[in-house]
Short mmCIF file of C-alpha atoms in Angstrom, two decimals:
data_model
loop_
_atom_site.label_atom_id
_atom_site.label_comp_id
_atom_site.label_asym_id
_atom_site.label_seq_id
_atom_site.Cartn_x
_atom_site.Cartn_y
_atom_site.Cartn_z
CA MET A 216 -29.25 -2.56 37.12
CA GLU A 217 -30.46 -2.18 33.69
CA ILE A 218 -28.63 0.67 31.81
CA ASP A 219 -30.89 3.23 30.29
CA GLU A 220 -30.79 3.09 26.41
CA ASP A 221 -30.26 6.74 26.14
CA LEU A 222 -26.75 6.46 28.09
CA THR A 223 -24.42 6.66 25.25
CA LEU A 224 -20.67 6.60 24.73
CA ARG A 225 -20.99 10.19 23.04
CA LYS A 226 -22.75 11.73 26.01
CA ILE A 227 -19.94 10.18 28.20
CA GLN A 228 -17.27 11.76 26.08
CA ILE A 229 -18.99 15.05 26.33
CA PHE A 230 -19.34 14.81 29.86
CA LEU A 231 -15.43 13.82 30.28
CA ALA A 232 -14.78 17.01 28.02
CA PHE A 233 -16.61 19.22 30.14
CA MET A 234 -15.14 18.06 33.38
CA ARG A 235 -11.73 18.74 31.85
CA TYR A 236 -12.64 22.31 30.75
CA GLY A 237 -15.48 23.15 33.29
CA ASN A 238 -16.86 25.49 30.36
CA LEU A 239 -19.57 25.00 27.83
CA SER A 240 -17.75 26.79 24.88
CA LYS A 241 -14.39 24.94 25.38
CA THR A 242 -16.26 21.80 25.47
CA ALA A 243 -18.46 22.54 22.41
CA ALA A 244 -15.27 23.37 20.50
CA GLU A 245 -13.50 20.16 21.35
CA MET A 246 -16.66 18.11 20.49
CA GLN A 247 -17.42 20.18 17.54
CA ILE A 248 -20.95 20.83 18.65
CA SER A 249 -22.93 23.89 19.98
CA ASN A 250 -23.10 24.96 23.48
CA VAL A 251 -26.78 24.07 23.56
CA SER A 252 -25.85 20.64 22.59
CA VAL A 253 -23.32 20.34 25.38
CA HIS A 254 -25.92 21.40 28.00
CA LYS A 255 -28.70 19.07 26.53
CA ALA A 256 -26.00 16.07 26.57
CA LEU A 257 -25.32 16.77 30.25
CA HIS A 258 -29.05 17.05 31.12
CA SER A 259 -29.71 13.76 29.29
CA LEU A 260 -26.89 12.09 31.03
CA GLU A 261 -28.45 13.01 34.48
CA ASN A 262 -31.76 11.66 33.44
CA SER A 263 -30.27 8.32 32.18
CA LEU A 264 -28.42 7.97 35.50
CA ARG A 265 -31.42 9.22 37.46
CA CYS A 266 -29.42 11.26 39.59
CA PRO A 267 -27.92 14.81 39.57
CA LEU A 268 -24.45 15.39 38.46
CA PHE A 269 -24.15 19.14 38.71
CA LYS A 270 -25.61 22.18 40.63
CA ASN A 271 -26.45 25.44 39.22
CA GLU A 272 -24.56 28.49 40.43
CA GLY A 273 -25.84 31.39 38.19
CA ARG A 274 -25.05 30.34 34.68
CA ASN A 275 -22.34 27.84 35.74
CA LEU A 276 -22.68 24.23 36.33
CA ILE A 277 -20.72 23.00 39.37
CA PRO A 278 -19.88 19.28 39.50
CA LEU A 279 -21.27 17.41 42.33
CA LYS A 280 -19.49 14.45 44.14
CA SER A 281 -21.37 12.03 41.78
CA ALA A 282 -19.78 13.90 38.73
CA TYR A 283 -16.35 13.13 40.08
CA VAL A 284 -17.03 9.55 40.56
CA LEU A 285 -18.68 9.03 37.26
CA GLN A 286 -15.43 10.88 35.71
CA GLU A 287 -13.07 8.58 37.56
CA ASN A 288 -14.87 5.48 36.28
CA SER A 289 -15.94 6.44 32.97
CA GLN A 290 -12.38 7.33 31.68
CA LYS A 291 -11.38 3.80 32.02
CA ILE A 292 -14.34 2.39 30.17
CA VAL A 293 -13.72 5.07 27.41
CA GLN A 294 -10.21 4.09 27.13
CA ASP A 295 -11.04 0.27 27.14
CA ILE A 296 -13.39 0.73 24.20
CA VAL A 297 -10.77 2.84 22.46
CA THR A 298 -8.42 0.04 23.04
CA ALA A 299 -10.91 -2.64 22.06
CA VAL A 300 -11.64 -0.94 18.73
CA ASN A 301 -7.96 -0.53 17.72
CA LYS A 302 -7.29 -4.05 18.66
CA THR A 303 -10.33 -5.28 16.64
CA ARG A 304 -9.21 -3.21 13.56
CA GLU A 305 -5.59 -4.31 13.96
CA ALA A 306 -6.76 -8.03 14.09
CA ALA A 307 -8.75 -7.19 10.85
CA GLY A 308 -5.65 -5.69 9.30
CA PHE A 309 -6.67 -2.02 9.61
CA ALA A 310 -4.35 0.56 10.98
CA ALA A 311 -2.12 -2.15 12.25
CA LYS A 312 1.57 -0.94 13.10
CA VAL A 313 2.87 -3.20 10.36
CA LEU A 314 2.44 -2.88 6.69
CA HIS A 315 2.96 -6.09 4.60
CA LEU A 316 4.16 -4.84 1.21
CA GLY A 317 4.76 -7.00 -1.77
CA SER A 318 6.93 -6.02 -4.87
CA LEU A 319 8.69 -7.33 -7.95
CA TYR A 320 12.52 -7.65 -7.68
CA SER A 321 13.09 -5.08 -10.33
CA LEU A 322 11.04 -2.36 -8.64
CA THR A 323 13.65 -2.40 -5.84
CA VAL A 324 15.97 -0.24 -8.14
CA ASN A 325 14.14 2.93 -7.82
CA THR A 326 10.46 2.72 -7.07
CA ILE A 327 10.16 0.80 -3.84
CA PRO A 328 12.97 2.82 -2.09
CA ASN A 329 11.25 6.12 -3.18
CA VAL A 330 7.78 4.86 -2.03
CA ILE A 331 9.05 3.55 1.18
CA SER A 332 11.19 6.53 2.08
CA GLY A 333 7.90 8.84 1.42
CA LEU A 334 5.75 6.55 3.34
CA LYS A 335 7.95 6.59 6.52
CA LEU A 336 7.94 10.29 6.33
CA ARG A 337 4.06 10.23 6.37
CA ARG A 338 3.64 7.45 9.11
CA GLY A 339 7.06 7.31 10.89
CA GLU A 340 5.73 4.67 13.34
CA LEU A 341 4.78 2.12 10.61
CA ASP A 342 6.91 -0.96 10.29
CA ILE A 343 7.17 -2.02 6.68
CA GLN A 344 7.79 -5.59 5.75
CA LEU A 345 8.84 -6.12 2.24
CA LEU A 346 8.26 -9.33 0.34
CA LEU A 347 9.81 -9.65 -3.14
CA SER A 348 8.35 -12.31 -5.38
CA SER A 349 6.76 -12.92 -8.79
CA ASN A 350 3.58 -11.13 -10.01
CA LEU A 351 1.60 -14.28 -9.73
CA ASP A 352 2.91 -15.30 -6.10
CA LEU A 353 2.30 -11.74 -4.96
CA VAL A 354 -1.24 -11.63 -6.35
CA LYS A 355 -2.03 -15.05 -4.45
CA LYS A 356 -0.84 -13.63 -1.06
CA LEU A 357 -2.85 -10.44 -1.44
CA LYS A 358 -5.87 -12.37 -2.27
CA THR A 359 -5.42 -14.57 1.05
CA THR A 360 -4.58 -11.02 2.95
CA GLU A 361 -0.93 -12.25 3.71
CA LEU A 362 -0.07 -8.94 2.07
CA ASP A 363 -1.68 -5.60 2.65
CA ALA A 364 -0.76 -4.24 -0.96
CA ILE A 365 1.36 -5.06 -3.80
CA ILE A 366 3.32 -3.04 -6.39
CA VAL A 367 3.33 -5.07 -9.51
CA ALA A 368 2.60 -5.31 -13.29
CA LEU A 369 -0.99 -4.66 -14.02
CA ASN A 370 -2.11 -7.42 -16.24
CA GLU A 371 -4.57 -10.32 -16.27
CA THR A 372 -3.21 -11.70 -12.93
CA THR A 373 -4.34 -8.37 -11.27
CA SER A 374 -7.77 -8.38 -12.88
CA ASP A 375 -9.96 -9.30 -9.86
CA ALA A 376 -13.27 -7.96 -8.70
CA ASP A 377 -11.93 -7.97 -5.11
CA PHE A 378 -8.95 -5.66 -6.13
CA GLU A 379 -8.37 -2.00 -6.57
CA SER A 380 -5.54 -0.59 -8.50
CA LEU A 381 -3.64 2.68 -9.08
CA ALA A 382 -1.45 2.80 -12.32
CA MET A 383 1.86 4.45 -11.42
CA PHE A 384 4.23 4.39 -14.63
CA GLN A 385 4.73 2.44 -17.82
CA ASP A 386 7.93 0.54 -18.72
CA ASP A 387 9.31 -0.73 -22.10
CA ILE A 388 10.79 -4.18 -22.69
CA TYR A 389 14.05 -4.32 -24.19
CA LEU A 390 16.64 -6.85 -25.58
CA ALA A 391 19.56 -7.08 -23.11
CA VAL A 392 22.91 -7.95 -24.46
CA ASN A 393 26.50 -8.08 -23.38
CA LYS A 394 28.21 -4.97 -24.59
CA ASN A 395 30.93 -7.01 -26.38
CA SER A 396 28.16 -8.66 -28.34
CA PRO A 397 27.86 -7.70 -32.11
CA LEU A 398 24.27 -7.02 -31.45
CA ALA A 399 25.29 -4.10 -29.01
CA ASN A 400 26.04 -1.90 -31.96
CA LEU A 401 22.43 -2.03 -33.22
CA GLU A 402 20.10 0.98 -32.47
CA GLU A 403 16.98 -1.52 -32.36
CA ILE A 404 16.49 -5.05 -32.95
CA ASP A 405 14.19 -7.16 -34.99
CA LEU A 406 13.62 -10.25 -32.81
CA SER A 407 12.56 -12.38 -35.66
CA THR A 408 16.29 -12.54 -36.77
CA LEU A 409 17.39 -14.02 -33.40
CA LYS A 410 15.88 -17.45 -33.65
CA ASP A 411 19.35 -19.30 -33.26
CA GLU A 412 20.44 -17.22 -30.32
CA THR A 413 20.48 -18.37 -26.82
CA PHE A 414 18.22 -16.79 -24.33
CA LEU A 415 17.92 -16.56 -20.47
CA THR A 416 14.57 -16.06 -18.96
CA LEU A 417 12.84 -15.68 -15.63
CA SER A 418 10.55 -18.44 -14.29
CA LYS A 419 6.87 -18.54 -15.09
CA GLY A 420 4.69 -16.43 -13.07
CA PHE A 421 6.89 -13.32 -13.21
CA ALA A 422 5.48 -10.38 -15.41
CA THR A 423 8.55 -9.93 -17.53
CA ARG A 424 8.53 -13.85 -18.18
CA HIS A 425 4.91 -13.38 -19.47
CA ASP A 426 5.86 -10.32 -21.64
CA SER A 427 8.81 -12.19 -23.18
CA ASP A 428 6.57 -15.19 -24.16
CA VAL A 429 4.24 -12.73 -25.88
CA VAL A 430 6.99 -11.02 -27.66
CA PHE A 431 8.54 -14.29 -28.72
CA GLU A 432 5.24 -15.39 -30.17
CA LYS A 433 4.73 -12.21 -32.14
CA ALA A 434 8.28 -12.62 -33.47
CA GLY A 435 7.54 -16.26 -34.39
CA ILE A 436 10.45 -17.55 -32.17
CA ASP A 437 10.62 -20.59 -30.20
CA PRO A 438 13.56 -19.44 -27.93
CA LYS A 439 16.47 -21.72 -27.10
CA VAL A 440 16.28 -21.14 -23.41
CA PHE A 441 19.68 -21.97 -21.69
CA LEU A 442 18.63 -21.10 -18.33
CA GLN A 443 15.43 -19.94 -16.28
CA VAL A 444 16.04 -18.02 -12.80
CA SER A 445 13.72 -16.83 -10.23
CA ASP A 446 14.89 -13.15 -9.82
CA ILE A 447 15.81 -10.37 -12.32
CA PHE A 448 19.12 -9.61 -10.87
CA THR A 449 20.72 -13.05 -11.44
CA LEU A 450 19.26 -12.81 -14.98
CA ILE A 451 21.02 -9.64 -15.85
CA SER A 452 24.14 -10.82 -14.13
CA MET A 453 24.01 -13.88 -16.37
CA VAL A 454 23.72 -11.50 -19.43
CA SER A 455 26.54 -9.35 -18.33
CA THR A 456 28.82 -12.52 -18.61
CA GLY A 457 27.85 -13.17 -22.19
CA VAL A 458 26.03 -16.40 -21.57
CA GLY A 459 22.93 -15.32 -23.41
CA LEU A 460 20.25 -12.77 -24.27
CA ALA A 461 17.19 -11.78 -22.28
CA LEU A 462 14.10 -9.47 -22.58
CA LEU A 463 14.19 -7.29 -19.67
CA PRO A 464 12.27 -3.83 -18.58
CA GLY A 465 14.06 -0.46 -19.01
CA ARG A 466 13.88 0.13 -15.06
CA ILE A 467 16.99 -2.09 -14.46
CA SER A 468 19.08 -0.15 -16.96
CA THR A 469 21.48 1.29 -14.35
CA ILE A 470 22.42 -2.35 -13.15
CA TYR A 471 25.59 -3.68 -14.94
CA GLU A 472 25.35 -0.76 -17.18
CA SER A 473 29.24 -0.96 -17.97
CA SER A 474 28.66 -4.43 -19.26
CA VAL A 475 25.09 -4.73 -20.40
CA LYS A 476 23.16 -2.71 -23.10
CA LEU A 477 19.32 -2.50 -23.54
CA ILE A 478 18.51 -2.21 -27.07
CA PRO A 479 14.80 -1.06 -28.06
CA LEU A 480 12.89 -3.65 -30.06
CA GLN A 481 11.53 -2.74 -33.40
CA ALA A 482 8.00 -1.45 -33.71
CA PRO A 483 6.14 -4.75 -34.26
CA TYR A 484 7.55 -6.41 -31.20
CA ARG A 485 7.52 -3.43 -28.79
CA ILE A 486 5.58 -4.12 -25.46
CA LYS A 487 4.98 -2.08 -22.50
CA GLN A 488 4.45 -2.99 -18.83
CA GLU A 489 2.14 -1.01 -16.78
CA ILE A 490 3.36 -0.80 -13.08
CA GLY A 491 0.74 -0.02 -10.28
CA LEU A 492 -0.34 -0.52 -6.86
CA VAL A 493 -2.95 -3.23 -6.13
CA PHE A 494 -4.87 -3.78 -2.77
CA LEU A 495 -8.18 -5.21 -1.55
CA LYS A 496 -11.25 -3.05 -1.96
CA SER A 497 -12.41 -4.08 1.64
CA LYS A 498 -9.08 -2.31 3.10
CA GLU A 499 -9.15 0.84 1.00
CA ARG A 500 -10.13 2.97 3.89
CA ASP A 501 -7.35 1.73 6.13
CA PRO A 502 -5.08 4.76 7.30
CA ASN A 503 -1.79 2.92 6.44
CA LEU A 504 -3.19 1.87 2.92
CA LEU A 505 -4.43 5.59 2.33
CA ALA A 506 -0.92 6.85 3.09
CA LEU A 507 0.67 4.38 0.72
CA ILE A 508 -1.84 5.17 -2.04
CA ALA A 509 -0.98 8.98 -1.66
CA GLU A 510 2.66 8.18 -1.75
CA CYS A 511 2.25 6.19 -4.91
CA ARG A 512 0.20 8.95 -6.46
CA MET A 513 3.03 11.26 -5.58
CA PHE A 514 5.57 8.85 -7.24
CA ALA A 515 3.43 8.66 -10.35
CA ARG A 516 3.42 12.29 -10.89
CA GLN A 517 6.92 12.30 -12.24
CA TYR A 518 5.85 10.32 -15.18
CA LEU A 519 2.81 12.69 -16.03
#
């Protein structure tokens, strides 16, 4: 049998609501339409099915046996459609039960714990999978949809027509030294005077490594790099032992604060990192992402 083109899911939903309430006004309130629209939808449904569903008793509509048969069978149809829609959206990464979030190592000191705890209050059922890596690696994974969103340094690596970003805060870059170093007595540092010092750096691809290279170039330094590491916590640990100096963001100041001092750079060499949320424009209406965006905005307000 060919199904009438006027037989729509919306009319079925209105019908099911009416069967639950048995009342035009309550049905209209749930479906957010008028009483007249409910009555028209039920009458149109009868026309599409080419059989009566109700009988009139005064101003009341009384369900016939056909209405109960339709109710029983269409409830499963509607539920199957809802399930199909949800599974389709999940397959496309929308409203999934898992949020794949990427972050820089340094942001786990304060930013990420605050954002995640706030997000869990908004969406308690959400399972958040956190991946820590470099700016460059996280951007690549976002581009290939391995990640749903990333919180990173906003720079040329995040400039992409497919991306949307939300700035959260700015952070200064400092010279990190062991507190027993003679340099620790300085209020600020002229980097150009450190040409003979030994430095430790992050590997290429990290935002702080990029900013360090920019600052070294400004200062006319070709640094003597003793060691390159792939996470910022190892780097600051090495500084705490007095092995060398490093350029690090202020957000890690609470780590090894008893043995490491962060010294501001003199004006010509100062540089700021802008930290923000980055996500694909194609996913900006995903409920999980909307909740994350809202939480990142809340976090950013403390820096206004």
